[in-house]
Coordinates of C-alpha atoms in Angstrom, one line a residue:
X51 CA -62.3 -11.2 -122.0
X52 CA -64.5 -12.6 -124.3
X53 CA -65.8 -16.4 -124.8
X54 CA -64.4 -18.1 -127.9
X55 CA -65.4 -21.8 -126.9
X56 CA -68.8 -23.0 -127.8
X57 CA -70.5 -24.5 -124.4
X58 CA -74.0 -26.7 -124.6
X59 CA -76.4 -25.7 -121.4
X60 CA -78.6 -28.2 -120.3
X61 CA -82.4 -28.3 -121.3
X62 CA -84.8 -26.7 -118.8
X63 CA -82.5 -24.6 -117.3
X64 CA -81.7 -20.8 -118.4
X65 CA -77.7 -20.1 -118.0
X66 CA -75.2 -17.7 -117.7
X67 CA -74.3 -16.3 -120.9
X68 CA -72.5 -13.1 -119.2
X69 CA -68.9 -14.4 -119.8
X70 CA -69.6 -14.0 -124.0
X71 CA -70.0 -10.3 -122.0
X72 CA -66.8 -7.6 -122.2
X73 CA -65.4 -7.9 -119.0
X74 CA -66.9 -5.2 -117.1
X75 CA -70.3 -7.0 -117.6
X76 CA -68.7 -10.5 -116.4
X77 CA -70.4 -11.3 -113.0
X78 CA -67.9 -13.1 -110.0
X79 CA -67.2 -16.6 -110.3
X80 CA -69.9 -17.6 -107.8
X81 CA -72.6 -16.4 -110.1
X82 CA -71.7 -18.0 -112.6
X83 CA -74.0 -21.1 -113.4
X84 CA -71.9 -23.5 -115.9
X85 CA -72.8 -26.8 -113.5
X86 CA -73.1 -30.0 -116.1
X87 CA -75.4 -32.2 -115.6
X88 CA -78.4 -30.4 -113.9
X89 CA -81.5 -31.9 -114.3
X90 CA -84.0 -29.8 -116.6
X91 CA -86.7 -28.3 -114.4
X92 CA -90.6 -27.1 -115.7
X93 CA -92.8 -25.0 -114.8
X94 CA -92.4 -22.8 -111.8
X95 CA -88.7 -23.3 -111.7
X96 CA -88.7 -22.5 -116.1
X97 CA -90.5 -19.3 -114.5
X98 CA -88.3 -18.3 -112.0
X99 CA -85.1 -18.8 -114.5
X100 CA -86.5 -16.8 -117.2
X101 CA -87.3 -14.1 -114.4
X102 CA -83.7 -14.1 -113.1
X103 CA -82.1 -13.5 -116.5
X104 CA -84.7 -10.9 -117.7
X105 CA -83.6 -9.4 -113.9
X106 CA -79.9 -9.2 -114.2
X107 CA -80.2 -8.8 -118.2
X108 CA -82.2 -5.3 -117.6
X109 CA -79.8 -4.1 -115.2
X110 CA -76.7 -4.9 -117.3
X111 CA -77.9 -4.6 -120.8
X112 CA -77.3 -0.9 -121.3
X113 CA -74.5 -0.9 -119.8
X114 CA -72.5 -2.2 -123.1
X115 CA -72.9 1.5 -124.7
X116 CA -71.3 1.6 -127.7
X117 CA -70.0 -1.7 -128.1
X118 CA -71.9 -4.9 -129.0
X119 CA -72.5 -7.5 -126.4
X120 CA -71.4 -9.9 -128.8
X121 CA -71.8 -13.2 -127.8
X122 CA -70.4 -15.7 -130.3
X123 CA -70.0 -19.4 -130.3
X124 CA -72.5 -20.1 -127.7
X125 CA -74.8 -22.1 -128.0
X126 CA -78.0 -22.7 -124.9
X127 CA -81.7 -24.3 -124.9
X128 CA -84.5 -23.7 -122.9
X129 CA -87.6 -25.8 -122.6
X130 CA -90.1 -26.5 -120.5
X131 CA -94.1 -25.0 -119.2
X132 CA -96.0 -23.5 -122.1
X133 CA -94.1 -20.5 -121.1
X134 CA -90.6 -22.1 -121.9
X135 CA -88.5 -20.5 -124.4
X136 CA -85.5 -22.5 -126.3
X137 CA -82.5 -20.3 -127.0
X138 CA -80.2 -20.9 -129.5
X139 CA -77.5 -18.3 -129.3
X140 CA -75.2 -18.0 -132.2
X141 CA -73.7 -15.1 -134.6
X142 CA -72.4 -12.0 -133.0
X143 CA -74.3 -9.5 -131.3
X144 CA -77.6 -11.4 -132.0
X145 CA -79.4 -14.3 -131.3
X146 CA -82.9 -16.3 -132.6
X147 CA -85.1 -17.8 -130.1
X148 CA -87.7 -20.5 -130.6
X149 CA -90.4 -21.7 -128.4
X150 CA -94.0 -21.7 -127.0
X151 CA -95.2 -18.0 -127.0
X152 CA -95.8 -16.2 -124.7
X153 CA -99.6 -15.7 -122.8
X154 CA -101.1 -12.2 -123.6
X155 CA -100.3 -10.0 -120.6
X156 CA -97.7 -12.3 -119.6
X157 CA -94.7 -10.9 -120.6
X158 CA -91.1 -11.2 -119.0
X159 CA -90.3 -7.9 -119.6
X160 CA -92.6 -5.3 -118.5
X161 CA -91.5 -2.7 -120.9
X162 CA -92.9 -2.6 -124.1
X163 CA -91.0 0.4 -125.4
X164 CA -88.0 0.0 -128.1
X165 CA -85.3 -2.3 -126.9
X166 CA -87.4 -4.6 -124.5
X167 CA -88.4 -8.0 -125.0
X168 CA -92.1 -8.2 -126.5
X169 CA -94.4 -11.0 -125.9
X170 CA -95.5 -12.9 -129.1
X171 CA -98.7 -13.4 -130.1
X172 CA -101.4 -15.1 -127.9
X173 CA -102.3 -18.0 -130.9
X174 CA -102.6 -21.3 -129.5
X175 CA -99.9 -23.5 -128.5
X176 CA -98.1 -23.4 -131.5
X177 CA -94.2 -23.1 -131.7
X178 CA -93.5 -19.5 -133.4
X179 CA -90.3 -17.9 -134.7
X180 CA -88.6 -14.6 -133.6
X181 CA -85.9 -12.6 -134.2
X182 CA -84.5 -11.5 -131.0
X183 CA -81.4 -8.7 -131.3
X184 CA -78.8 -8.1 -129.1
X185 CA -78.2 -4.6 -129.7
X186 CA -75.3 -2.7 -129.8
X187 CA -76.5 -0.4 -126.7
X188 CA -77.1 -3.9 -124.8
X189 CA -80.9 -4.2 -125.1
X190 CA -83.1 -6.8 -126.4
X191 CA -86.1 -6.4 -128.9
X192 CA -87.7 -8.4 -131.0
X193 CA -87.3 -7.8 -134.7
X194 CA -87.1 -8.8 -138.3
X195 CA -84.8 -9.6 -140.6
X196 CA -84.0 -6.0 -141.7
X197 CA -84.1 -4.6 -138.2
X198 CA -81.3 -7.4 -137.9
X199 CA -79.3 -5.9 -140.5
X200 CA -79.7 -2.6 -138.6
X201 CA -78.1 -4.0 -135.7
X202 CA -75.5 -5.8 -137.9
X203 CA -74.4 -1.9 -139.4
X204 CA -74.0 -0.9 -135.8
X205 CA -72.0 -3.5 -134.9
X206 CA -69.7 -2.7 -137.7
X207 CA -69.8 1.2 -136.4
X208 CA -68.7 0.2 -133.8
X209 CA -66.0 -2.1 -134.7
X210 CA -65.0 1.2 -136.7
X211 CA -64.4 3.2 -133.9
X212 CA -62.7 0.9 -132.1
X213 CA -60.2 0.3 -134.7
X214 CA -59.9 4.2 -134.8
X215 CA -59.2 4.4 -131.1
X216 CA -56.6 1.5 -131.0
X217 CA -54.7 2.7 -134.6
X218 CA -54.9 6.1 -134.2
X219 CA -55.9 8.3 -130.9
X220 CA -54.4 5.9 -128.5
X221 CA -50.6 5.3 -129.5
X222 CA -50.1 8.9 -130.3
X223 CA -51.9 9.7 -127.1
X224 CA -48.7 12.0 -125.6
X225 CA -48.3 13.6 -128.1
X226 CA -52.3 14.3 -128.7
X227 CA -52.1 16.0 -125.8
X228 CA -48.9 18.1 -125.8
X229 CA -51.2 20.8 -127.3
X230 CA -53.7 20.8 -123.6
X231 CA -56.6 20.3 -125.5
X232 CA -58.0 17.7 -127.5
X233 CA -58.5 18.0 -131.4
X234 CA -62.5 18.7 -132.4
X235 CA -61.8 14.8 -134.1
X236 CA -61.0 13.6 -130.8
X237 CA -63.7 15.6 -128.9
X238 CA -66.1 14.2 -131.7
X239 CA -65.1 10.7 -130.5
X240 CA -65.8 11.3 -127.2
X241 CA -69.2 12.5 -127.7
X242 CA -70.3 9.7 -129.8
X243 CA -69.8 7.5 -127.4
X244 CA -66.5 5.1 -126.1
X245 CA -66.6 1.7 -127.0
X246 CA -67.1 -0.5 -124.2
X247 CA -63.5 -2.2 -124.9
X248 CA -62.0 1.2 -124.9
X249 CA -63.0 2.8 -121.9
X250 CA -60.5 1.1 -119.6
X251 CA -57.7 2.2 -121.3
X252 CA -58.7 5.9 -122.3
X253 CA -60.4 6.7 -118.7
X254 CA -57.2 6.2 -116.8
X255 CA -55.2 8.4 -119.9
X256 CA -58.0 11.4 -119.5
X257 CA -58.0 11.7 -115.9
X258 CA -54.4 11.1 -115.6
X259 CA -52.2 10.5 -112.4
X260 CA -51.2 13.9 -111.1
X261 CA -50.7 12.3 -107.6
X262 CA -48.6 9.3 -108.4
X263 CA -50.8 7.1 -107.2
X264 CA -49.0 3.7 -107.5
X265 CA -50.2 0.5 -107.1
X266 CA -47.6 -0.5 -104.0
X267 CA -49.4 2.8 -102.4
X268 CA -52.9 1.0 -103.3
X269 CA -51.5 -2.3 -101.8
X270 CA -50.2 -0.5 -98.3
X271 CA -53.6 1.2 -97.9
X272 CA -55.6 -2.4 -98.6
X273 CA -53.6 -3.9 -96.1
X274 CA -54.4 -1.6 -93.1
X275 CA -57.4 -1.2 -94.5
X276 CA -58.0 -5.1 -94.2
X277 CA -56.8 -5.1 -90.4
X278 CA -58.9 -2.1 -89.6
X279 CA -61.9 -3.7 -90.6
X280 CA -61.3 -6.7 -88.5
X281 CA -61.0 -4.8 -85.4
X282 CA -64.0 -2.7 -86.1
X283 CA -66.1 -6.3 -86.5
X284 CA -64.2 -7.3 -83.2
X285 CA -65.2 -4.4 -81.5
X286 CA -68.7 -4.5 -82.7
X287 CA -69.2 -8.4 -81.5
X288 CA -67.7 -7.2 -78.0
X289 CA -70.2 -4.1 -78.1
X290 CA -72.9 -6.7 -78.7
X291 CA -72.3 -8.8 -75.8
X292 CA -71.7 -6.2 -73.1
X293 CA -74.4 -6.1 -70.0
X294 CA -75.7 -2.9 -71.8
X295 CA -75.2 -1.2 -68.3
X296 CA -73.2 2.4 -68.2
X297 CA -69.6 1.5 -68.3
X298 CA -70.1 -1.9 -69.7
X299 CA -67.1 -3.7 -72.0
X300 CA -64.5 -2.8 -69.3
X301 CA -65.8 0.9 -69.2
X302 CA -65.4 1.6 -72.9
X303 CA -68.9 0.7 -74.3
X304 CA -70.0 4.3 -74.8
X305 CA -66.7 5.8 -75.9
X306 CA -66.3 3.1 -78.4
X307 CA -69.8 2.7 -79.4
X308 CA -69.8 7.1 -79.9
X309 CA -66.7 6.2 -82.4
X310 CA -68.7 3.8 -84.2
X311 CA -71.3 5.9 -85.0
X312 CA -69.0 8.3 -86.2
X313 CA -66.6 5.8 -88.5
X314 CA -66.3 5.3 -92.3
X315 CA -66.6 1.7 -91.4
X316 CA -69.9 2.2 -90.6
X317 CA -70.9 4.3 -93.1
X318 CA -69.4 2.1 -95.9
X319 CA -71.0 -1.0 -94.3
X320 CA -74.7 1.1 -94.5
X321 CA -73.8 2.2 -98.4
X322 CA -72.8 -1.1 -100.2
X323 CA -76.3 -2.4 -100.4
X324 CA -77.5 1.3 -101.5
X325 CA -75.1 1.0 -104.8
X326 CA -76.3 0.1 -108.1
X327 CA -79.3 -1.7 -106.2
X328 CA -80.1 -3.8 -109.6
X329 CA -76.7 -5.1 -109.7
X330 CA -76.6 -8.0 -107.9
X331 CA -72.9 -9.1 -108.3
X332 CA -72.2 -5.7 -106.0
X333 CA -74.4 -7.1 -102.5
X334 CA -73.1 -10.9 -102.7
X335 CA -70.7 -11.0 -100.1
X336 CA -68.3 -13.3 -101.6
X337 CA -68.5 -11.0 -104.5
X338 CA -64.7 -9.9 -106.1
X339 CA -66.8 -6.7 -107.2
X340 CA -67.6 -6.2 -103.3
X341 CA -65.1 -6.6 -101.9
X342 CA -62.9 -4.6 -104.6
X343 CA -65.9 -1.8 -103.8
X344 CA -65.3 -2.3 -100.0
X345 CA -61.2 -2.0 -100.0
X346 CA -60.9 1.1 -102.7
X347 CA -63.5 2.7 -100.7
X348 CA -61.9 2.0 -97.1
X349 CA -58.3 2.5 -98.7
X350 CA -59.5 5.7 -99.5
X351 CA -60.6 6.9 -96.6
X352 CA -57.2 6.0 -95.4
X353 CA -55.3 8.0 -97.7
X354 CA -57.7 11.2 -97.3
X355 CA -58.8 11.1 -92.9
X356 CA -59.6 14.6 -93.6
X357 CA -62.1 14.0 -96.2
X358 CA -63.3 10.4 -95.0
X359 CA -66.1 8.5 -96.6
X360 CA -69.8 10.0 -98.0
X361 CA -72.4 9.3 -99.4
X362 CA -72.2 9.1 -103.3
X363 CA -68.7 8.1 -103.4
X364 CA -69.6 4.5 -103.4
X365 CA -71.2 5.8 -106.6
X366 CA -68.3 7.0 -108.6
X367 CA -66.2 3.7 -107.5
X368 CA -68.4 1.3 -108.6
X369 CA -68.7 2.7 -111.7
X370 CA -64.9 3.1 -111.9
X371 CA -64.6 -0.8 -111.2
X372 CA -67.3 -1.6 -113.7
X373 CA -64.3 -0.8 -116.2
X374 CA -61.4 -0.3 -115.0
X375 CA -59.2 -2.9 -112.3
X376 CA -59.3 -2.3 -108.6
X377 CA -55.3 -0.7 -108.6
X378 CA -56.5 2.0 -112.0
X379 CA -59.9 2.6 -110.4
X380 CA -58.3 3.6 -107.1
X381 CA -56.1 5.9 -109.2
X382 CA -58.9 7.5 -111.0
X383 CA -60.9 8.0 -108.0
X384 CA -58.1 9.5 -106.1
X385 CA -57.4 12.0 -108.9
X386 CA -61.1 12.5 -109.1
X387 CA -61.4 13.6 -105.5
X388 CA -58.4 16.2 -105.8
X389 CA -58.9 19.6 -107.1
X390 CA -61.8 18.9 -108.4
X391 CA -65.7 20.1 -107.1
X392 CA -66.1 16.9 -105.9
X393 CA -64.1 17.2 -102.8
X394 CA -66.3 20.7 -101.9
X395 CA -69.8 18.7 -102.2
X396 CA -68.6 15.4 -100.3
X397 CA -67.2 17.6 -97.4
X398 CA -69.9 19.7 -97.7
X399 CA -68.0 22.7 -97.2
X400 CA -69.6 25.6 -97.5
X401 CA -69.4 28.5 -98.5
X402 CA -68.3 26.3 -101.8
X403 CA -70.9 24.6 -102.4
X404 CA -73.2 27.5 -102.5
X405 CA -71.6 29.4 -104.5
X406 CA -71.4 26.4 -107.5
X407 CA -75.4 26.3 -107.2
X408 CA -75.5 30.4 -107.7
X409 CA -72.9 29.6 -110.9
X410 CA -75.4 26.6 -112.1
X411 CA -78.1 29.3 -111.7
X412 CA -76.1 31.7 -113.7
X413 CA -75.9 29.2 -116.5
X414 CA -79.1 28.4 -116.5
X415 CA -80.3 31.5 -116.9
X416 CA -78.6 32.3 -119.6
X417 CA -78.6 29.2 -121.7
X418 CA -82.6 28.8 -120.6
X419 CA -84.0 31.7 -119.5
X420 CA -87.8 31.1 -119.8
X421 CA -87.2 27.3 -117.5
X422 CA -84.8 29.9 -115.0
X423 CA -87.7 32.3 -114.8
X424 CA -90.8 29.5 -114.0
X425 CA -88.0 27.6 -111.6
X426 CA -88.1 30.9 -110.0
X427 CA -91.9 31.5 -109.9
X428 CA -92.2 28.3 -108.5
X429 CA -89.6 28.2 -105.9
X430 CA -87.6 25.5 -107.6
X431 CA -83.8 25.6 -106.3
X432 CA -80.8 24.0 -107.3
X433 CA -80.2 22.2 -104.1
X434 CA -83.1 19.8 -104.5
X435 CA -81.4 18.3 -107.6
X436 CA -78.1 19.2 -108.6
X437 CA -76.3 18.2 -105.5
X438 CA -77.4 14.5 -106.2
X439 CA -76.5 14.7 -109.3
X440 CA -73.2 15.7 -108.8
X441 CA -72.5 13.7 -105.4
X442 CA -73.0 10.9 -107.4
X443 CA -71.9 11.5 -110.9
X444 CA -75.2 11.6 -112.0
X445 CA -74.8 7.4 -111.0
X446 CA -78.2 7.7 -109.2
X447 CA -79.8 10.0 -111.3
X448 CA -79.7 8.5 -115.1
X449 CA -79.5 5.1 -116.0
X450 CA -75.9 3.3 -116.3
X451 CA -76.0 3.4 -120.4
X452 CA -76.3 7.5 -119.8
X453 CA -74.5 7.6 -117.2
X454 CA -71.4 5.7 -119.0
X455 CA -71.6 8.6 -121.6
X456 CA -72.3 11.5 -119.2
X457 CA -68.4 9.7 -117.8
X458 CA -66.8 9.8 -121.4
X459 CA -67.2 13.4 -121.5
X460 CA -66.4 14.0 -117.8
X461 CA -63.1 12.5 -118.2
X462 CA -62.6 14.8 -121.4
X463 CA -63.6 17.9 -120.0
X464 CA -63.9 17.6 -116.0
X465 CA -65.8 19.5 -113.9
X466 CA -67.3 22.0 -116.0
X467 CA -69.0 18.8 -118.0
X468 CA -70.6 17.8 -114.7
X469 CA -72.8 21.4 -115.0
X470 CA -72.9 21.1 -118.6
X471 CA -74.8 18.3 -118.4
X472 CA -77.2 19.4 -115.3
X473 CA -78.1 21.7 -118.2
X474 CA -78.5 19.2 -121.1
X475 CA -80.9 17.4 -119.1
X476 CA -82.8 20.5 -118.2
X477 CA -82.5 21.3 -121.7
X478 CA -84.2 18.0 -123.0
X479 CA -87.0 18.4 -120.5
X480 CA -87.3 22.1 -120.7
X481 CA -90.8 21.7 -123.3
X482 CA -92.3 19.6 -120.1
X483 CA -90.9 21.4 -117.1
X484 CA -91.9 24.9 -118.0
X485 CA -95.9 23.4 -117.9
X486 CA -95.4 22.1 -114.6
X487 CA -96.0 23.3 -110.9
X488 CA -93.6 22.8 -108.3
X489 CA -94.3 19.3 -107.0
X490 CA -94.4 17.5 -110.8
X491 CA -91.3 19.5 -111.4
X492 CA -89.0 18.2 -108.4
X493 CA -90.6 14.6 -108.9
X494 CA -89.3 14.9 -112.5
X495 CA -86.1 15.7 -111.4
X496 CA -85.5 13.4 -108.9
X497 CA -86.7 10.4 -111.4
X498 CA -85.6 11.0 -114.7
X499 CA -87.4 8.4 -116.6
X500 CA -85.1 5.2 -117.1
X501 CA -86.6 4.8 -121.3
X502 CA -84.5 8.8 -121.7
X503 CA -83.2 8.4 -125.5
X504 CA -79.3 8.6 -124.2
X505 CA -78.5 10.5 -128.0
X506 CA -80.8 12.6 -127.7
X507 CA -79.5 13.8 -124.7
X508 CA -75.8 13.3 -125.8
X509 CA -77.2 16.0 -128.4
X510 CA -78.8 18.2 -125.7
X511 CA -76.0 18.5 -123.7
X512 CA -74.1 19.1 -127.1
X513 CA -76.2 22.2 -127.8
X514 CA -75.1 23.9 -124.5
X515 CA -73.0 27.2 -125.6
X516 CA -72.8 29.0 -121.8
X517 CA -70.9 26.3 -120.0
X518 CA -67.0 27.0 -120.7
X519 CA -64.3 26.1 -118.5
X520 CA -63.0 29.6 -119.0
X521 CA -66.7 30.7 -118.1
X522 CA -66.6 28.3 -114.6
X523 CA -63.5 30.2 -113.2
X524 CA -65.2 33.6 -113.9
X525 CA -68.4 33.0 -112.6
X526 CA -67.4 31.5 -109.4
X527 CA -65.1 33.7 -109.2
X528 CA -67.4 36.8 -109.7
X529 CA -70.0 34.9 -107.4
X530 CA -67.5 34.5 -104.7
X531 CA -66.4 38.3 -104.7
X532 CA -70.1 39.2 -104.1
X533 CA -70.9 36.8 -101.2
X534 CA -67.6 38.2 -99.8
X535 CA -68.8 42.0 -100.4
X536 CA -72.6 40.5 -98.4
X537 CA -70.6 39.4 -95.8
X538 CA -68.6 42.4 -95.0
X539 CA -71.5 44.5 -95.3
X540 CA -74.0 42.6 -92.8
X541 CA -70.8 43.0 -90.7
X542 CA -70.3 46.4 -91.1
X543 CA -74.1 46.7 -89.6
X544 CA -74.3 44.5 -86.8
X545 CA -71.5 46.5 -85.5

């Protein structure tokens, strides 16, 4: 949903430009701040605003991968301190701010790499001009005229692909797929990126519905889920005023305090804050993006008692929800869960589990044997990283521009992708990792840098030849057969 009305903003105070955003960057209607008639406020509170939108604008920028954040017709001023900037936001995809610069060492943003917001120069009090672009992968930098253009060229790229997507790969989508595969054009699409406009329609279409997930189904499940959760609250206010004695709250305060412990309720309730920490539009209570987070996950756990709820799956369904409504992104994630490795690593089940890291050591030692052979020397296993990574769809591990890609070709290939790109990523660190002792390497791991150039890794995890789906089956298969022939045999000599 996109803005077409031009709005005027009152002076002094920053405002919500998010709903010129596509609609998975559009924040709940209590965050919006479109009041008329506020007062203009300096200094401190000029500060705090400006801090608030460079905030919620780093954690959402990248999130507009391949499609620009254009936002058109708007127009908003800011004034106030020294350290005021006036906005006027016009054009699509880019803006120009004027205004007081910016003290030396005083800058918003602290990033100074490509895409962030630089500070201007320290010269007096002077009003100076800059260029600021809203780029096509969300960010902000400061730029000229021909760094505009730039941005103007990718704009139209993009615009391209869209218009290939809606024209051509989407109506003849059936019939695309007759074949079970895609077409190397179509598998070139996917690498280069989804436009942000286009992923709500093309995830649900790659992952499919195998189950027949319906949205009456969805609705069922939301209910109980609904009246569920009010008992558990109930409960949980009764636990809170027993005596505290043994057998307090009518005898039932430790049976139902054990259960408790032990629900998804609980669980849920713990994660919610955990997910996507620098989105803030996920931990307001009154948020629609909560709450739509809360039911799918609870709905879930419903539908699947044997699996339940764990850690990482909050993960995958906010990401889902980011583009996709609440009834296709309950779809999605309950086709994600089934037959895939997913439901092995959130049940934890072993021997599964441990035979996918002895296949991700396979591949990895033959697409990069000289980083399998130091991992080895220096005691580096797969457990400390790649379970993370895949518990949470790499959600926690790259940051949500990457991690929107690393999803475009996950719902093209499925789950071999997810090892596929364990190894692009070892692949684009391998120069650094193989230099490093154990405790640099499994900090590097566990905090991939948030500036990682998201082609080049698009590219890296394009380079990897070992990882074939046809490959996946063999391996664990051939992996399994030997942990099978182990196991008989230490048998065979204990008795």
């Amino acid at each position: 949903r996109m803005a077409s009305d031009s709005e005027a903003y009152p002076s002094g105070e920053l405002h919500s430009v998010s709903s010129g955003i596509p609609r998975m960057l559009s924040p709940p209607p209590p965050m919006a701040t479109h009041a008329k008639g506020v007062q203009g406020r300096a200094g401190s509170a000029a500060s705090s605003s400006l801090k608030m939108f460079k905030k919620g604008w780093n954690a959402l920028r990248k999130s507009a991968v391949g499609y620009g954040t254009t936002i058109a017709g708007r127009s908003a001023s800011y004034s106030g301190s020294s350290r005021g900037l006036s906005a006027d936001l016009g054009g699509v995809g880019s803006s120009t701010w004027a205004g007081r610069h910016l003290p030396t060492g005083k800058d918003p943003c602290s990033r100074h790499g490509s895409g962030s917001l630089r500070p201007a120069s320290d010269s007096g009090s002077s009003e100076v001009k800059a260029t600021i672009i809203v780029r096509s992968n969300g960010s902000l930098t400061v730029a000229d005229g021909e760094a505009r253009i730039q941005d103007t060229a990718r704009e139209d790229q993009v615009r391209a692909l869209s218009d290939i997507w809606m024209t051509d790969i989407l109506p003849n989508w059936e019939e695309k797929k007759k074949s079970g595969r895609y077409s190397k054009r179509t598998r070139d699409l996917f690498f280069r990126g989804l436009p942000t406009s286009i992923r709500g329609r093309v995830w649900p279409l790659a992952l499919g519905n195998a189950l027949n997930v319906s949205p009456e189904l969805f609705e069922v499940l939301r209910k109980h889920a609904r009246e569920n959760r009010a008992h558990y609250f109930r409960e949980r206010e009764e636990l809170d005023n027993a005596d505290g004695d043994l057998g307090g709250h009518g005898g039932r305060a430790e049976v139902v305090l054990m259960a408790h412990e032990r629900s998804s309720q609980k669980a849920i309730n713990l994660d919610l804050p955990r997910t996507f920490p620098e989105l803030a539009f996920f931990h307001s209570d009154d948020s629609p993006f909560q709450i739509n987070l809360r039911e799918l996950l609870e709905a879930y756990c419903l539908l699947r008692p044997d699996v339940g709820y764990a850690q990482g799956m909050s993960f995958l369904a906010a990401l889902l929800l980011l583009y996709l409504d609440p009834n296709d992104a309950f779809t999605c994630f309950v086709n994600m869960m089934s037959g895939s490795c997913f439901l092995h690593f959130f049940r934890m089940k072993m021997p599964e589990v441990r035979i996918y890291m002895d296949v991700h050591q396979r591949f990895l030692s033959e697409e990069l044997p000289v980083l399998y052979a130091h991992f080895c020397r220096e005691g580096i296993e797969p457990e400390m990283y790649l379970v993370n990574w895949i518990m949470s769809m790499y959600c926690q591990a790259l940051p949500l521009e990457c991690t929107s890609r690393v999803w475009d070709l996950y719902v093209m290939d499925g789950d071999i992708m997810l090892f596929r790109v364990a190894l692009g990523i070892l692949r684009l660190y391998s120069g650094s990792l193989v230099n490093m002792a154990f405790d640099e390497i499994a900090y590097v791991l566990s905090h991939i840098p948030d500036d990682i150039d998201v082609e080049a890794l698009i590219d890296s995890i394009r380079k990897v030849q070992v990882c074939r789906k046809t490959r996946l089956k063999e391996l664990y298969r051939s992996v399994e057969a030997q942990r099978l022939k182990l196991e008989n045999q230490n048998k065979d000599a204990v008795d």
